[in-house]
Amino acid sequence: MPILVVSGVLELTVGVLSGWLMLLASDRPAWLRALGLRDAGYLRKGHLDLLFMGVIQVAVGVAVSPLPLWIAIPIVLGAVVQPLSFFALSARPSLRESAVFQAAELSVFVVFTAGWLALATLVVLRVR
């Protein structure tokens, strides 16, 4: 099974499970704070991003197969790390100001972008 399909299905599962956090955010905000999650806005972003990235990975994994690992890995890395960073920000919104957090976030985004550029190039070359 293609790695993007596996990663996408797992990410969708985590996204669905994070829906429980969304339920707590609206119905039991004190419980959410007890879990250490302070910012429901970041939770929502993380929840939706997990779902979007999961669907995108499954679609691309099915449409572009086989996909070399050197292209799949940066896409999986970005698709997983970026949404999860929103959950970290929900717990500690001050991380947004951290130079280390910003550098890590930028690094992942650069790698993610390179993976997508490589994927686009591969698709164009296969069409010819």
Coordinates of C-alpha atoms in Angstrom, one line a residue:
M1 CA 0.0 0.0 0.0
P2 CA 1.4 3.5 -0.9
I3 CA 3.0 5.3 2.0
L4 CA 0.9 8.4 1.5
V5 CA -2.3 6.4 1.7
V6 CA -1.2 4.8 5.0
S7 CA -0.1 8.1 6.4
G8 CA -3.2 9.8 5.2
V9 CA -5.6 7.2 6.7
L10 CA -3.7 7.4 10.0
E11 CA -3.8 11.2 9.9
L12 CA -7.5 11.1 9.2
T13 CA -8.0 8.9 12.2
V14 CA -6.1 11.3 14.5
G15 CA -8.2 14.1 13.0
V16 CA -11.4 12.3 13.8
L17 CA -10.2 11.6 17.3
S18 CA -9.3 15.3 17.7
G19 CA -12.9 16.0 17.1
W20 CA -13.4 14.9 20.7
L21 CA -11.3 17.9 21.7
M22 CA -13.5 20.1 19.6
L23 CA -16.5 18.7 21.5
L24 CA -14.8 19.5 24.8
A25 CA -13.9 23.0 23.5
S26 CA -17.6 23.8 23.0
D27 CA -19.3 21.7 25.7
R28 CA -16.7 21.4 28.5
P29 CA -14.1 24.1 28.2
A30 CA -12.9 23.6 31.8
W31 CA -12.0 20.0 31.0
L32 CA -10.0 21.2 28.0
R33 CA -8.1 23.6 30.2
A34 CA -7.5 20.8 32.7
L35 CA -5.8 18.9 29.9
G36 CA -3.5 21.9 29.5
L37 CA -5.1 23.1 26.2
R38 CA -5.8 26.8 26.4
D39 CA -6.6 28.1 22.9
A40 CA -9.6 26.5 21.1
G41 CA -8.7 28.4 17.9
Y42 CA -5.5 26.5 17.5
L43 CA -7.3 23.3 18.3
R44 CA -9.7 23.9 15.5
K45 CA -6.9 24.7 13.1
G46 CA -5.1 21.5 14.1
H47 CA -8.3 19.4 13.8
L48 CA -9.2 20.7 10.4
D49 CA -5.6 20.6 9.1
L50 CA -5.3 16.9 10.1
L51 CA -8.4 16.1 8.2
F52 CA -7.4 18.2 5.1
M53 CA -3.9 16.8 5.0
G54 CA -5.1 13.3 5.5
V55 CA -7.5 13.5 2.5
I56 CA -4.8 15.1 0.4
Q57 CA -2.3 12.4 1.2
V58 CA -4.8 9.6 0.4
A59 CA -5.8 11.2 -2.9
V60 CA -2.2 11.8 -4.0
G61 CA -1.1 8.4 -2.8
V62 CA -3.8 6.7 -5.0
A63 CA -3.3 9.0 -8.0
V64 CA 0.5 9.0 -8.1
S65 CA 1.8 5.6 -7.6
P66 CA 4.5 4.5 -7.3
L67 CA 5.9 7.4 -5.5
P68 CA 9.6 7.5 -4.6
L69 CA 10.3 7.6 -0.9
W70 CA 12.5 10.7 -1.3
I71 CA 9.4 12.5 -2.4
A72 CA 6.9 10.8 -0.1
I73 CA 8.8 11.4 3.1
P74 CA 9.0 15.2 3.0
I75 CA 5.3 15.3 2.2
V76 CA 4.4 13.0 5.0
L77 CA 6.7 14.9 7.4
G78 CA 5.0 18.3 6.6
A79 CA 1.5 16.9 6.5
V80 CA 1.9 15.4 10.0
V81 CA 4.1 18.0 11.8
Q82 CA 2.4 21.1 10.6
P83 CA -1.1 20.2 11.9
L84 CA 0.4 18.9 15.2
S85 CA 2.1 22.2 15.8
F86 CA -1.3 23.8 16.2
F87 CA -1.9 21.5 19.2
A88 CA 1.4 22.5 20.7
L89 CA 0.3 26.2 20.2
S90 CA -3.0 25.4 21.9
A91 CA -1.2 24.3 25.0
R92 CA 1.4 27.0 24.8
P93 CA 0.4 30.0 22.6
S94 CA 3.7 31.7 23.6
L95 CA 5.6 29.2 21.5
R96 CA 4.6 31.3 18.5
E97 CA 7.2 33.9 19.7
S98 CA 10.0 31.3 20.2
A99 CA 12.8 31.5 17.7
V100 CA 13.4 27.7 18.0
F101 CA 9.7 27.0 17.3
Q102 CA 9.7 29.4 14.4
A103 CA 12.9 27.8 12.9
A104 CA 11.5 24.3 13.3
E105 CA 8.2 25.4 11.7
L106 CA 10.0 27.1 8.8
S107 CA 12.3 24.1 8.3
V108 CA 9.4 21.7 8.1
F109 CA 7.6 24.0 5.7
V110 CA 10.6 24.3 3.4
V111 CA 11.0 20.5 3.3
F112 CA 7.3 20.1 2.7
T113 CA 7.4 22.6 -0.1
A114 CA 10.4 20.8 -1.7
G115 CA 8.5 17.5 -1.5
W116 CA 5.5 19.0 -3.3
L117 CA 7.7 20.6 -6.0
A118 CA 9.4 17.3 -6.6
L119 CA 6.0 15.6 -6.8
A120 CA 4.7 18.1 -9.3
T121 CA 7.9 17.6 -11.4
L122 CA 7.4 13.9 -11.3
V123 CA 3.8 14.2 -12.4
V124 CA 4.6 16.5 -15.3
L125 CA 7.4 14.2 -16.4
R126 CA 5.1 11.1 -16.3
V127 CA 2.5 12.9 -18.5
R128 CA 5.0 13.4 -21.3

